[in-house]
Short mmCIF file of C-alpha atoms in Angstrom, two decimals:
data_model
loop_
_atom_site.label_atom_id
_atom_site.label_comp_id
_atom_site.label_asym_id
_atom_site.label_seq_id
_atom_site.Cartn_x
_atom_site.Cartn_y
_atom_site.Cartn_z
CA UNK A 25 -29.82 125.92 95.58
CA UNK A 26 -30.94 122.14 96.11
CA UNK A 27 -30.76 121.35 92.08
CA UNK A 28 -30.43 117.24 91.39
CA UNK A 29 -28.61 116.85 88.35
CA UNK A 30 -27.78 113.66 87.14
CA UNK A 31 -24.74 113.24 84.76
CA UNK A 32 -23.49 110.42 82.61
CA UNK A 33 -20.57 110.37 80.69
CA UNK A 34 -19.92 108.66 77.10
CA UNK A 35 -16.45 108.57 75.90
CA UNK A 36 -12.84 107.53 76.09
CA UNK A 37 -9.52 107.41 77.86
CA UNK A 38 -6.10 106.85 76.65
CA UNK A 39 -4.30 104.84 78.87
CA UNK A 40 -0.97 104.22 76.31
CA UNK A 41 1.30 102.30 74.59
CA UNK A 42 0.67 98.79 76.19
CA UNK A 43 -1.30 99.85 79.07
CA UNK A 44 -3.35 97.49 79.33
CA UNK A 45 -1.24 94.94 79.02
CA UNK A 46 0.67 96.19 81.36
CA UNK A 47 -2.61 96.49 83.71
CA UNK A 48 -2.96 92.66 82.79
CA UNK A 49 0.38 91.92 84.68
CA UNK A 50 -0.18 94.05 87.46
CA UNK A 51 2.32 96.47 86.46
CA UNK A 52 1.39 100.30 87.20
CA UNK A 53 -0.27 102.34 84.75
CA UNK A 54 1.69 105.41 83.84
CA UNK A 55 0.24 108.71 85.66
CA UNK A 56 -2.28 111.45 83.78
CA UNK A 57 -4.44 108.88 81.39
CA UNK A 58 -6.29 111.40 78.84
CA UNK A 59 -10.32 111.03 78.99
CA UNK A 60 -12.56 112.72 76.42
CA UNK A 61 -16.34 112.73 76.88
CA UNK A 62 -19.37 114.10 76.18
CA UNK A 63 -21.01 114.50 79.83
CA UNK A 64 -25.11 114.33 79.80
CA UNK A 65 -26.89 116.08 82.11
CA UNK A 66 -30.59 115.22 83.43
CA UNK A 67 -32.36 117.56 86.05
CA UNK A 68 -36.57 118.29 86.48
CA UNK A 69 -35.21 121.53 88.68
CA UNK A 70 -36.95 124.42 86.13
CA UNK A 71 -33.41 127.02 86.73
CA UNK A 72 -31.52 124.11 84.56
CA UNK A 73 -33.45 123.44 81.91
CA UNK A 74 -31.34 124.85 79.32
CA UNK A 75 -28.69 121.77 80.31
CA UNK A 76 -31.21 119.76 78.23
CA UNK A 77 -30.84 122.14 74.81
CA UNK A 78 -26.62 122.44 74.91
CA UNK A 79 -24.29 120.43 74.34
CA UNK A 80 -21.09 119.55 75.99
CA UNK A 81 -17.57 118.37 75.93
CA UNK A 82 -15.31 117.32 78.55
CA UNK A 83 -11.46 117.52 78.71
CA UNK A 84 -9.22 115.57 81.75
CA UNK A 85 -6.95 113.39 82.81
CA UNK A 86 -6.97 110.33 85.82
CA UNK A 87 -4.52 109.84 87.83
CA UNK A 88 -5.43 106.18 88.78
CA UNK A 89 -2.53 106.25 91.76
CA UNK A 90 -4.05 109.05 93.87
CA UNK A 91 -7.31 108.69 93.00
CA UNK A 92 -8.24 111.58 91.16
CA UNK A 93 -9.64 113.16 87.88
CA UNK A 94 -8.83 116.59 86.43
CA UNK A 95 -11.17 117.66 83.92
CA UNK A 96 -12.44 120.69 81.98
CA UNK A 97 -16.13 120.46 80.69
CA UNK A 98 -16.58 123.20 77.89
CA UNK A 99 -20.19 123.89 76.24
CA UNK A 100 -20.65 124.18 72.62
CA UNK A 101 -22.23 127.06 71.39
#
């Protein structure tokens, strides 16, 4: 329907067990990192207003090797 809707994310992801010092080596990271977020959204299109008034969760996984992210994004009632 032409809607702009901005969305920013604020949360975390679980790479594992040394990770990251693994990253630091240049060793690869192991497949399906966990993310949890709560995703924003900002739109002036009147049909998505209510995005404004909820409140959201979001529930994935990257998969730094392809690249790709899996995710679920659930709204709180």
């Amino acid at each position: 329907d032409g809607a702009l809707i901005y969305v920013t994310h604020m949360g975390i992801s679980d790479l594992g067990v040394g990770a990251y010092e693994k990253a630091l080596r240049g060793e690869a990271i192991p497949p399906g990192a966990g993310i949890r977020s709560t995703p924003i959204f900002q739109t002036a299109h009147p049909a998505y207003q209510w995005l404004h008034r909820s409140h959201f969760l979001m529930v994935g996984q990257a998969f730094f090797e392809v690249p790709e992210v899996r995710c679920e994004v659930y709204m709180v009632e």
